[in-house]
Short mmCIF file of C-alpha atoms and ligand atoms in Angstrom, two decimals:
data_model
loop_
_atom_site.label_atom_id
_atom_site.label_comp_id
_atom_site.label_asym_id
_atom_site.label_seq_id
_atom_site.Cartn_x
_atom_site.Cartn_y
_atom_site.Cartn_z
CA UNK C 1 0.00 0.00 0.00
CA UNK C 2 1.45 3.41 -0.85
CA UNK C 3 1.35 6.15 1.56
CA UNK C 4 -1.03 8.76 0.75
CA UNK C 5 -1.03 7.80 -3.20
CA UNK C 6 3.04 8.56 -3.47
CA UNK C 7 5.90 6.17 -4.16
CA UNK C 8 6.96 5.32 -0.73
CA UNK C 9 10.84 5.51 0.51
CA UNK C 10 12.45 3.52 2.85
CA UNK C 11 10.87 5.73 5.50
CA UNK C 12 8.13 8.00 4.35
CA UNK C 13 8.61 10.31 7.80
CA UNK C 14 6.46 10.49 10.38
CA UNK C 15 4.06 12.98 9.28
CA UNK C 16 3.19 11.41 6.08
CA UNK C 17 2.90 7.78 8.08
CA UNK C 18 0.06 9.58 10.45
CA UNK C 19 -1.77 11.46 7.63
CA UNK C 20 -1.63 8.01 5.61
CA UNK C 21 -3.29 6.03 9.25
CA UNK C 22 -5.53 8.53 9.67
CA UNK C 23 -6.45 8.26 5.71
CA UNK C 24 -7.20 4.05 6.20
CA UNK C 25 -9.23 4.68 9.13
CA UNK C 26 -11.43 7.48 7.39
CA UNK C 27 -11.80 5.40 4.67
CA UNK C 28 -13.53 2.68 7.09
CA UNK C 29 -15.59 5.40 8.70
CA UNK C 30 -16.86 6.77 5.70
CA UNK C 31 -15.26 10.17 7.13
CA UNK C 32 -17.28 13.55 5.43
CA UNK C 33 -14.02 15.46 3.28
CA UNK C 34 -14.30 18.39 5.39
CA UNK C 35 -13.90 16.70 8.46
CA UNK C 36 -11.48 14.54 7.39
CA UNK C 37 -9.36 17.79 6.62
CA UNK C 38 -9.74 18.95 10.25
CA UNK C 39 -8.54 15.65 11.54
CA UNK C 40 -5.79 15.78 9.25
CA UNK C 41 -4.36 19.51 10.17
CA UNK C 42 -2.84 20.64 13.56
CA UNK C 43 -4.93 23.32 15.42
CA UNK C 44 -2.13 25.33 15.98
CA UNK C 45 2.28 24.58 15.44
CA UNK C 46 4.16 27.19 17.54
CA UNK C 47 8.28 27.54 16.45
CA UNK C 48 10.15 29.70 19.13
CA UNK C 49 13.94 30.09 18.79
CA UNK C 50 15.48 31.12 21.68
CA UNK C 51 18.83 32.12 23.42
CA UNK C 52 20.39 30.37 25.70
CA UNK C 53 23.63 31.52 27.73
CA UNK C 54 26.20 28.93 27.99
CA UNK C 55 28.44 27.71 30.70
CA UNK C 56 31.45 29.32 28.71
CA UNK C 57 29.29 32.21 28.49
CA UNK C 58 29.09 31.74 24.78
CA UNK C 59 25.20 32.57 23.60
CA UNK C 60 23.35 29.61 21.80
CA UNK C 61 20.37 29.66 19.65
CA UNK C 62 17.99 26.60 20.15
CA UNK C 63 14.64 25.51 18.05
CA UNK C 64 11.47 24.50 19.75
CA UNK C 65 8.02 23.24 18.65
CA UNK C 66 4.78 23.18 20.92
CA UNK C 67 1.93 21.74 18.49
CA UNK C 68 -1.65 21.30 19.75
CA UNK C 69 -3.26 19.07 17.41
CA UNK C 70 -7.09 18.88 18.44
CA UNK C 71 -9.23 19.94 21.44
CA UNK C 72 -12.35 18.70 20.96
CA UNK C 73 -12.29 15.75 23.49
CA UNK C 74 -10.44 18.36 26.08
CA UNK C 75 -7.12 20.12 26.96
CA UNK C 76 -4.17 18.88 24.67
CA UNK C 77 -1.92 16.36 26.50
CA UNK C 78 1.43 15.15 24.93
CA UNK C 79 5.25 14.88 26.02
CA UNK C 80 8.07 17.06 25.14
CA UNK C 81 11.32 15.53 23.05
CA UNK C 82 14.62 16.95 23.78
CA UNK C 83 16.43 15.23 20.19
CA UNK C 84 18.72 16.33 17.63
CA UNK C 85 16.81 15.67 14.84
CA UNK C 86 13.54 16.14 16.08
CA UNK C 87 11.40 19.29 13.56
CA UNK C 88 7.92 20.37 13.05
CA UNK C 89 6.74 17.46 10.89
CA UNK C 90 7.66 14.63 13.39
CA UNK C 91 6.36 17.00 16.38
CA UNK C 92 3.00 17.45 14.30
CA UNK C 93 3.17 13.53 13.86
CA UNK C 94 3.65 13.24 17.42
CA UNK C 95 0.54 15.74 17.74
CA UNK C 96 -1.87 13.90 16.01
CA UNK C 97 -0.95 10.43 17.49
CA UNK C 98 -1.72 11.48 20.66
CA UNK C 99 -5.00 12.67 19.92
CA UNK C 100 -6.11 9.43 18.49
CA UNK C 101 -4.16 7.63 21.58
CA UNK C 102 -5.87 9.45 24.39
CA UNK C 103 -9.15 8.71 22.34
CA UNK C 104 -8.99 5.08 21.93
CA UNK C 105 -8.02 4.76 26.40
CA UNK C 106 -11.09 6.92 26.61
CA UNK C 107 -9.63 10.33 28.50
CA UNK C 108 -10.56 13.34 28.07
CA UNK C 109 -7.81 15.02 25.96
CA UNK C 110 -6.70 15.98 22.63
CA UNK C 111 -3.26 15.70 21.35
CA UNK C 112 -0.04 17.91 21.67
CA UNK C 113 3.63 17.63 21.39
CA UNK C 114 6.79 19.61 21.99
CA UNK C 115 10.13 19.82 21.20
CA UNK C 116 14.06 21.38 21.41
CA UNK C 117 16.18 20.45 18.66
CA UNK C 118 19.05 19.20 21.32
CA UNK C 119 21.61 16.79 22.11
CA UNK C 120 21.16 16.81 25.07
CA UNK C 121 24.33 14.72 26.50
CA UNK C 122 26.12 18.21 25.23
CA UNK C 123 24.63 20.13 27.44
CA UNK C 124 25.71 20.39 31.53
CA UNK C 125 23.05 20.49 33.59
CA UNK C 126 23.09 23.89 34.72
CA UNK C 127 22.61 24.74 30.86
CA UNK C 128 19.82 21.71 30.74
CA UNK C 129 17.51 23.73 32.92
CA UNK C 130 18.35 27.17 31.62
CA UNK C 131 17.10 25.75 27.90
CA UNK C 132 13.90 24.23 29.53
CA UNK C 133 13.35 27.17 31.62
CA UNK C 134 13.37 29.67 28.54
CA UNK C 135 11.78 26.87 26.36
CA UNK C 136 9.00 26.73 28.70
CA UNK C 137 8.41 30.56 29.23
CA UNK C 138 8.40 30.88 25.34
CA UNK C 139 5.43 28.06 24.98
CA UNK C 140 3.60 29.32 28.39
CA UNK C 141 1.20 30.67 26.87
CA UNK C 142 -0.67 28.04 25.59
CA UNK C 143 0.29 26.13 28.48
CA UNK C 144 -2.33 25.11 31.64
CA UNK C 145 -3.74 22.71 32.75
CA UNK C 146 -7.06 23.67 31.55
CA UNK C 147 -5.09 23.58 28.14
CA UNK C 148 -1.95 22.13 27.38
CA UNK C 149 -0.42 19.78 29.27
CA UNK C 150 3.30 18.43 28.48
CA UNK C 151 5.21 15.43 30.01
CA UNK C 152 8.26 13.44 29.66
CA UNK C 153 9.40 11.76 26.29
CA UNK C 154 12.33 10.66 25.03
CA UNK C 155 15.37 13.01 26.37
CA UNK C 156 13.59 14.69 29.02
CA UNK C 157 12.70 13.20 32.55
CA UNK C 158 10.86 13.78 35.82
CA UNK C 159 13.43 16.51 36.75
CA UNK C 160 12.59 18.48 33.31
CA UNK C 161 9.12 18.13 34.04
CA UNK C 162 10.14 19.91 37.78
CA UNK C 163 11.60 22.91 36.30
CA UNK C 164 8.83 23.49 33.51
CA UNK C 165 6.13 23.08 36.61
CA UNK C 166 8.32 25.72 38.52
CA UNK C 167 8.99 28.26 35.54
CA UNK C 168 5.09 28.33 34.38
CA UNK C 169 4.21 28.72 38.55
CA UNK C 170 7.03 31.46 38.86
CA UNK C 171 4.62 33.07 35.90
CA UNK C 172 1.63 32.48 37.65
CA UNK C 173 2.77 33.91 41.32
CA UNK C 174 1.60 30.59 42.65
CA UNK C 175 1.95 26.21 42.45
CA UNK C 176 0.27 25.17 39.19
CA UNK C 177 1.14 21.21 39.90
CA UNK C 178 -1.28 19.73 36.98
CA UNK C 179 0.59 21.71 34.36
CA UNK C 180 2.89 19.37 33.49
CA UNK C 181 2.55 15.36 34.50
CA UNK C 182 5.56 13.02 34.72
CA UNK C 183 6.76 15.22 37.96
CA UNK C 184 9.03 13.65 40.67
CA UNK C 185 6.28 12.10 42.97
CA UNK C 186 7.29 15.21 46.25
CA UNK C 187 5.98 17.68 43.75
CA UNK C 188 2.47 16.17 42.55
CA UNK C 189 3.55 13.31 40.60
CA UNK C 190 1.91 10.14 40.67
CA UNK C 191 3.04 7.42 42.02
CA UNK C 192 3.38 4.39 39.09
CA UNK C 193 4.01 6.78 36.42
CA UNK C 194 7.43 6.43 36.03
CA UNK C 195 7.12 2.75 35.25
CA UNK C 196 3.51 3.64 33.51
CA UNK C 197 4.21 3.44 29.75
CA UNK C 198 6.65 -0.26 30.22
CA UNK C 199 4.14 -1.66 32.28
CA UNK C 200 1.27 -0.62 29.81
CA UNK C 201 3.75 -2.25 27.27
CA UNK C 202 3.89 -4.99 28.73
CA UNK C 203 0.26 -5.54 29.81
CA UNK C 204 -0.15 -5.12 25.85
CA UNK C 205 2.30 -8.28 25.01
CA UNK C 206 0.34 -10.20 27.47
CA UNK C 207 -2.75 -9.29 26.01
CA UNK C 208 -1.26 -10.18 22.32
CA UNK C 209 -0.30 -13.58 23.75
CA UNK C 210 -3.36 -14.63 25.43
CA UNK C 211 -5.33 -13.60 21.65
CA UNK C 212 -2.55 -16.09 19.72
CA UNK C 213 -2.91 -18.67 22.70
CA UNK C 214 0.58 -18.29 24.00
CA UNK C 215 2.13 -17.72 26.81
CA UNK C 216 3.89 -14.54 27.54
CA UNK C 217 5.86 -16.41 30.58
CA UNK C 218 8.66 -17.79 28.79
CA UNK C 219 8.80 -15.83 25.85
CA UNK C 220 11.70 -14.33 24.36
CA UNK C 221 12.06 -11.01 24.48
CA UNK C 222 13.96 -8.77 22.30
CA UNK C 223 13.97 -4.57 23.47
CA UNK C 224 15.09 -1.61 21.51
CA UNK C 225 15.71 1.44 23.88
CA UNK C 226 16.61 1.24 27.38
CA UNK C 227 15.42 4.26 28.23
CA UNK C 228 12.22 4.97 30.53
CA UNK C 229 9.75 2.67 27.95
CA UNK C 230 12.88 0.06 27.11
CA UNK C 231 14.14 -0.48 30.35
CA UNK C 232 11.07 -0.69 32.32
CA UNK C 233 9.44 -3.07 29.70
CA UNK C 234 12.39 -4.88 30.01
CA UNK C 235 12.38 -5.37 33.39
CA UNK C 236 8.98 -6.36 33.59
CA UNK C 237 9.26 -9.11 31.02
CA UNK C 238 11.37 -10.75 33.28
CA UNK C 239 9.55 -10.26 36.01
CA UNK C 240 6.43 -12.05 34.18
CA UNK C 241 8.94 -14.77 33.52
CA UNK C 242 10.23 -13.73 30.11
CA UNK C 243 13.96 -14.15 28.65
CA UNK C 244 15.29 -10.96 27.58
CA UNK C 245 17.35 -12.18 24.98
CA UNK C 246 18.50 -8.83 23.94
CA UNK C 247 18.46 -4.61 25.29
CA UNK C 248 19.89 -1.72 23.04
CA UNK C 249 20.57 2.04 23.12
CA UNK C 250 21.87 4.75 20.42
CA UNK C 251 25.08 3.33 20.63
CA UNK C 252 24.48 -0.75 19.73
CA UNK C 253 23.01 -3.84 21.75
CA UNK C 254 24.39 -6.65 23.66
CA UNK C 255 22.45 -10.19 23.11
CA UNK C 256 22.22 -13.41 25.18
CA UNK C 257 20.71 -16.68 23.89
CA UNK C 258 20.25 -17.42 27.46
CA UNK C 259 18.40 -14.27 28.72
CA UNK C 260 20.42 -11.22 30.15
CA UNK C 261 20.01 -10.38 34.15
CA UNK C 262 17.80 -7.16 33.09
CA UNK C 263 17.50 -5.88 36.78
CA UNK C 264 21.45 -5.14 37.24
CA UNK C 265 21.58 -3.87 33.66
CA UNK C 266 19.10 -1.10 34.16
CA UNK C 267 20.48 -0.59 37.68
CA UNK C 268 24.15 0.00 36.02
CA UNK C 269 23.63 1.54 32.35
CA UNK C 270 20.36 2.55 32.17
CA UNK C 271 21.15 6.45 32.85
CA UNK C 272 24.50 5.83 30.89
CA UNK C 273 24.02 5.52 27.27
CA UNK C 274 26.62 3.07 25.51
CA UNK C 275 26.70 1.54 29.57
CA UNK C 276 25.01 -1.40 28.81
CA UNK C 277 28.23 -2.55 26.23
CA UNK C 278 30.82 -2.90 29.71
CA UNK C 279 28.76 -5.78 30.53
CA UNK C 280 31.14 -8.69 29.68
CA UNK C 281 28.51 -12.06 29.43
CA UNK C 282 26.86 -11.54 26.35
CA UNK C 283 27.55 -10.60 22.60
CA UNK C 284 27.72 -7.02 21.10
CA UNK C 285 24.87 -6.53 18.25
CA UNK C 286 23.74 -3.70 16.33
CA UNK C 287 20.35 -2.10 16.52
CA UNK C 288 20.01 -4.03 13.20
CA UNK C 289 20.82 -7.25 14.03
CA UNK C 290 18.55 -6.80 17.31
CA UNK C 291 15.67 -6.10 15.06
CA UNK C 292 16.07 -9.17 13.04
CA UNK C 293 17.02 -11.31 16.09
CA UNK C 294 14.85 -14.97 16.53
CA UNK C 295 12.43 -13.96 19.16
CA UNK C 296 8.94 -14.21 20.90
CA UNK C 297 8.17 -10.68 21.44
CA UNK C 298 9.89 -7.80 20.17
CA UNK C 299 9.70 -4.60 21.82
CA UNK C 300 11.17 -1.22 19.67
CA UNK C 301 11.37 1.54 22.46
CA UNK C 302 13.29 4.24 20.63
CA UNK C 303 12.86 6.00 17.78
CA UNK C 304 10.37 6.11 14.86
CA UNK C 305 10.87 3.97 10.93
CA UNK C 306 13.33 1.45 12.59
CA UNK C 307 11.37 -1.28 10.86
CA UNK C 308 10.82 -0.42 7.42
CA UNK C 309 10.22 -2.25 4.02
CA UNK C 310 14.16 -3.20 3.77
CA UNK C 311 14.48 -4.71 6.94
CA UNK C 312 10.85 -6.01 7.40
CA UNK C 313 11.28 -9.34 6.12
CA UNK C 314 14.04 -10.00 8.05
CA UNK C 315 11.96 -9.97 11.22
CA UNK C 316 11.24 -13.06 13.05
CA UNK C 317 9.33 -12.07 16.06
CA UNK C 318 5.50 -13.48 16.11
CA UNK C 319 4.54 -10.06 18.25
CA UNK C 320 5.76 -6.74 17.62
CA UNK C 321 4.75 -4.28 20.40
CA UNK C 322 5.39 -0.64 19.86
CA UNK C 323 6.49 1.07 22.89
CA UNK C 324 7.97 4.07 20.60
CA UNK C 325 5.72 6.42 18.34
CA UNK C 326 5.89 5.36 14.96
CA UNK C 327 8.23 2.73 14.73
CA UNK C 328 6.89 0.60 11.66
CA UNK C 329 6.42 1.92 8.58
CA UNK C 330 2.57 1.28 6.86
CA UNK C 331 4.59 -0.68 4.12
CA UNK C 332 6.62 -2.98 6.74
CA UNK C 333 3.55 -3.62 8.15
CA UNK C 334 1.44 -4.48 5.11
CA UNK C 335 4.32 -7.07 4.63
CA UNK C 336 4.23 -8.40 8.49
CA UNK C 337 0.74 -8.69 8.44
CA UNK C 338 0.24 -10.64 5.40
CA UNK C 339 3.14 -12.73 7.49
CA UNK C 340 1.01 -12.77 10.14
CA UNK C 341 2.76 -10.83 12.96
CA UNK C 342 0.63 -9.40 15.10
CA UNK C 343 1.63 -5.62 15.73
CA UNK C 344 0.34 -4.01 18.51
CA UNK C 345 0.51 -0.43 17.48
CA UNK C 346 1.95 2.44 19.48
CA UNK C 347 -0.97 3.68 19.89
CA UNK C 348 -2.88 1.19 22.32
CA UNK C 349 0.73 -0.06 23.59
CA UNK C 350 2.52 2.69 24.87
CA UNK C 351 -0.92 4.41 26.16
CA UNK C 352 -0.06 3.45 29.35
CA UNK C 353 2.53 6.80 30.29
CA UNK C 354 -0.79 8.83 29.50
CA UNK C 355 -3.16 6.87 31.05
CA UNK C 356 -1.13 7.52 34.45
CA UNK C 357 -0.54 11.32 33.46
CA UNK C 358 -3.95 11.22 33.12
CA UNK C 359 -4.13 10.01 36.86
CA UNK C 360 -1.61 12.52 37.99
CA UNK C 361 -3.30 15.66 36.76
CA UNK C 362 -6.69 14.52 38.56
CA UNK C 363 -4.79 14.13 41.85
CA UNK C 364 -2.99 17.59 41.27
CA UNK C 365 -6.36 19.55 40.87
CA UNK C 366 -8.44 17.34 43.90
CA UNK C 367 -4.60 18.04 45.77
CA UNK C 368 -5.64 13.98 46.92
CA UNK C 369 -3.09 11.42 45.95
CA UNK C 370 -3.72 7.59 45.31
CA UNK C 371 -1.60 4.79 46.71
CA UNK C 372 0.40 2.82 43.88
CA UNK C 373 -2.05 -0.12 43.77
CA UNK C 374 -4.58 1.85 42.89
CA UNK C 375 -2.70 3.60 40.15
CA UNK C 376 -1.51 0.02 38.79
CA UNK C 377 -4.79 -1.43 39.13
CA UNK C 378 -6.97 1.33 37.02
CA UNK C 379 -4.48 1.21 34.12
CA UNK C 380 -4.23 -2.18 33.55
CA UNK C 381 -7.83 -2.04 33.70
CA UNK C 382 -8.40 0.39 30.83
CA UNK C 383 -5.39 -1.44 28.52
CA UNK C 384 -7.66 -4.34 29.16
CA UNK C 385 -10.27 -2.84 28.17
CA UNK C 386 -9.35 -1.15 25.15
CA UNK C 387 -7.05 -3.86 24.30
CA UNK C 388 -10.36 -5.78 24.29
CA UNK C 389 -12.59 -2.93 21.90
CA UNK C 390 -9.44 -3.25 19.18
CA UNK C 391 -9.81 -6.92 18.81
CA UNK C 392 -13.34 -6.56 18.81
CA UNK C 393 -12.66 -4.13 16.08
CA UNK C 394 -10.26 -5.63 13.98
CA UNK C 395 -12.53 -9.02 13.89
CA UNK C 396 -15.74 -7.09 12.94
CA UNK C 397 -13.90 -4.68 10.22
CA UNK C 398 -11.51 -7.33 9.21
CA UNK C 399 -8.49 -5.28 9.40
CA UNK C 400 -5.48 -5.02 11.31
CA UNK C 401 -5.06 -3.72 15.07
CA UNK C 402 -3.94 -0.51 14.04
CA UNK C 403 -6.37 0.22 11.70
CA UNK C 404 -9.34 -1.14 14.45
CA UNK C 405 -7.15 1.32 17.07
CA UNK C 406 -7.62 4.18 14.52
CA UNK C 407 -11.29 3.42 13.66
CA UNK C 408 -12.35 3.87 17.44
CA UNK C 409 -9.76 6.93 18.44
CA UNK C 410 -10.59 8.69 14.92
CA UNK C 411 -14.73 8.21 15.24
CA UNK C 412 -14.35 9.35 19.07
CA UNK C 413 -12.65 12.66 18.14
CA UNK C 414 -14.43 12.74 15.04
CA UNK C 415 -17.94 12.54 16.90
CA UNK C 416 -16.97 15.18 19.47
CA UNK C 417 -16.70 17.21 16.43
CA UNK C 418 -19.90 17.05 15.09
CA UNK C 419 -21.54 17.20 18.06
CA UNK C 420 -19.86 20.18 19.43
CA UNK C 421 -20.16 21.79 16.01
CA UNK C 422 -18.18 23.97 14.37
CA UNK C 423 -17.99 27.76 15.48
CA UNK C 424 -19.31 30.05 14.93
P1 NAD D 501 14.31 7.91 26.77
O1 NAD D 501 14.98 9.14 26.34
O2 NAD D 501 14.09 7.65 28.21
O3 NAD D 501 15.08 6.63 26.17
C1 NAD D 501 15.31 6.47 24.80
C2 NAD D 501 16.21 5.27 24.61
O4 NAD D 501 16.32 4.99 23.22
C3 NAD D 501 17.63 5.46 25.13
O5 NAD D 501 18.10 4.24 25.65
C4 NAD D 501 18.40 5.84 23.86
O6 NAD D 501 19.78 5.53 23.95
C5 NAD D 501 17.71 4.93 22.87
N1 NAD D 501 17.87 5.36 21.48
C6 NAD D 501 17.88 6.59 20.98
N2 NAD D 501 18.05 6.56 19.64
C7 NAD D 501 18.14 5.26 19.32
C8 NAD D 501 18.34 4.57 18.10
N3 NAD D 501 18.46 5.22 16.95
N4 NAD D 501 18.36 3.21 18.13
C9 NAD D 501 18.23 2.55 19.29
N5 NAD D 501 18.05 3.14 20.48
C10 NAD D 501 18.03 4.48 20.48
O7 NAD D 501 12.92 7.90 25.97
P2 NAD D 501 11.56 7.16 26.36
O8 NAD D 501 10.77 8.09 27.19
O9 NAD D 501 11.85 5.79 26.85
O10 NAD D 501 10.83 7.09 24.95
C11 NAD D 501 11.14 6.07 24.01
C12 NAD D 501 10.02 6.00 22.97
O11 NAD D 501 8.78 5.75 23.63
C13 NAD D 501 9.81 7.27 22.16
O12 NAD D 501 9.40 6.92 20.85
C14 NAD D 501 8.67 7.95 22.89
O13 NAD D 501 7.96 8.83 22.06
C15 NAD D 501 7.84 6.75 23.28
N6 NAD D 501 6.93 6.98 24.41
C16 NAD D 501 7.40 7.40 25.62
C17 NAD D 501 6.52 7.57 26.67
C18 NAD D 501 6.98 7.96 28.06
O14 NAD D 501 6.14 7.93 28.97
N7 NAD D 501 8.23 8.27 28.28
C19 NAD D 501 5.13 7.35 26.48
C20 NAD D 501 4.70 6.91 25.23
C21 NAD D 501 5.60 6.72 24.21
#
């Protein structure tokens, strides 16, 4: 299948990918042009570019996106990416998946994204929160949490989320906790969220391997990213008696046929990019060859296009579960599906970190927190459950689970469209 009638490349970018999903599913619903063409176009894509004051003293101009894609269900909700190559097209991408995501779990958001383009192992930490400080105040004001609500993605972390949270209440004159969610648990945060989106994950693979009549216990488990999704995904594998045959980060993976001990590893290297390839009893592999390893379950929890039409067939995993945004390519997964992989799509998998945001901004505005069970219990709950609607989806429309995903977020937002109307 071509994405959105052109001759797709090895990797079409993110923004085309979404538009082309969100094409399939309106297709199924029968979508009206018009609204189709409000689905398909952000609500509003801020650029700031900013100065920043080095530790050398040297003066450094950064680029930031804040993109609210659509605010009909409620305030936008989506995390912010600290990444050299991130720009406006993936962070519109990012948008727009996280409207559909927040649909199909059922809570009461649209979808946003944001944005620095930063290494940011270059930076000291000093500089760190000087750059989200400034990056913050530049994007505060569509920032609230009656309106846009940021969180932790890939490069920034609970700390991040502290200093945004203090900068927008420095603004205010007073403690705005359900700004941002993803805080350190002493300043609103939840507890649970921190291991929220690799336990949704992982919830997800169990899910997959009940509807294929396996058993996740004693599957083999390949993970891409050992960041907060990887690592925590990881971990829990093992804990619900998986072998983790294999981990990675930017810098390569390390592989054992006999399942690696994922507890010290994320305990030693997970903070430490490139950590993980001190550990001495295993075998060094490439993000490649972890991709195309002979495994159960495989897990990408990094970046987007990693499995693409050129590598696709080289996969050998029965389940794919995306913990990243956008990791498989509509072509790669034309070809898995007609191999009959079952792909759990980003989505419904990682929905978990939102779910639990979700949680955390409703205890910031009651100011009344939950214990952890409770937390753990309600989100497992609703990736049940919507776990559940997909397949009941994909059997009645007779397509695959992203598609069935797509067809319930899309007609959700879609719906609250129409109803609400179109002003003025
Ligand atoms: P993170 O920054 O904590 O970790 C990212 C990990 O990926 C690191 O180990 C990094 O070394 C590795 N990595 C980076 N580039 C890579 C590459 N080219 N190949 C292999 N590994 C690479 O980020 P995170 O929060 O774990 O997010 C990972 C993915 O999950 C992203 O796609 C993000 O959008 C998605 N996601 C995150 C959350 C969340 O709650 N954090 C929620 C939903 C989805």
């Amino acid at each position: 299948m071509a994405v959105a009638g052109t001759q797709e490349s090895k990797k079409p970018g993110p923004l085309k990918m979404a538009r082309h999903q969100l094409a399939v599913a309106a297709k199924h619903l029968d979508l009206d042009e018009g609204l189709h063409n409000v689905l398909a176009t952000p609500k509003c894509q801020i650029i700031v570019n900013f100065p920043v004051v080095m530790d050398d003293g040297s003066v450094e101009v950064f680029e930031g996106y804040r993109v609210l894609h659509n605010l009909s269900r409620g305030p936008t909700k989506g995390g912010v990416r600290y990444h050299p190559d991130v720009d406006l097209d993936e962070t519109t991408a990012l948008a727009m998946w996280m409207t559909w995501k927040c649909a199909l779990v059922d809570i009461p958001y649209g979808g946003a994204k944001g944005a620095v383009r930063v290494d940011r192992k270059r930076l000291s930490k000093r500089e760190l929160e000087k750059m989200t400080r400034r990056f913050t105040s530049e994007i505060s004001f569509v920032l609230g949490p009656n309106t846009d609500i940021p969180a932790p993605d890939m490069g920034t972390d609970a700390q991040v989320m502290a200093w945004m949270m203090d900068t927008y209440s420095m603004h205010k004159g007073y403690t705005v906790t359900g700004v941002v969610t993803g805080k350190p648990v002493p300043l609103g945060g939840s507890l649970g969220r921190l291991e929220a989106t690799g336990r949704g994950v992982i919830v997800a693979a169990g899910e997959a391997c009940k509807f294929l009549n396996r058993d996740l216990s004693g599957s083999r488990v390949a993970v891409q990213g050992f960041g907060n999704v990887g690592s925590v995904a990881a971990r829990l594998a093992e804990e619900n008696g998986c072998t983790v045959v294999a981990v990675s980060d930017a810098q390569g993976g390390i592989y054992s046929e006999s399942g690696l001990p994922v507890r010290t590893l994320t305990e030693r290297y997970s903070h430490r990019e490139g950590g993980m390839r001190e550990f001495k009893d295993c075998d060094q592999i490439t993000n490649e060859e972890l991709l195309a390893l002979d495994c159960d379950i495989l897990i990408p929890a990094a970046v987007s296009e990693v499995i693409h039409q050129e590598n696709a067939k080289d996969i050998k995993a029965k389940i794919i579960v995306e913990g990243a945004n956008g990791p498989t390519t509509p072509l790669a997964e034309d070809e898995l599906s007609d191999r009959g992989v079952m792909i759990v799509p980003d989505v419904l998998a990682n929905a978990g970190g939102v779910v639990v945001s979700y949680f955390e901004w409703v205890q910031d505005l009651q100011a009344f927190f939950w214990e952890e069970d409770e937390v753990t219990h309600r989100l497992e709950k609703i990736m049940r459950h919507s776990f559940g609607s997909v397949l009941a989806t994909m059997e009645q429309q007779k397509t695959n689970m992203r598609t069935a995903a797509y067809i319930i977020g899309v007609k959700r937002v879609a719906d609250a469209t129409v109803t609400r109307g179109i002003y003025p």
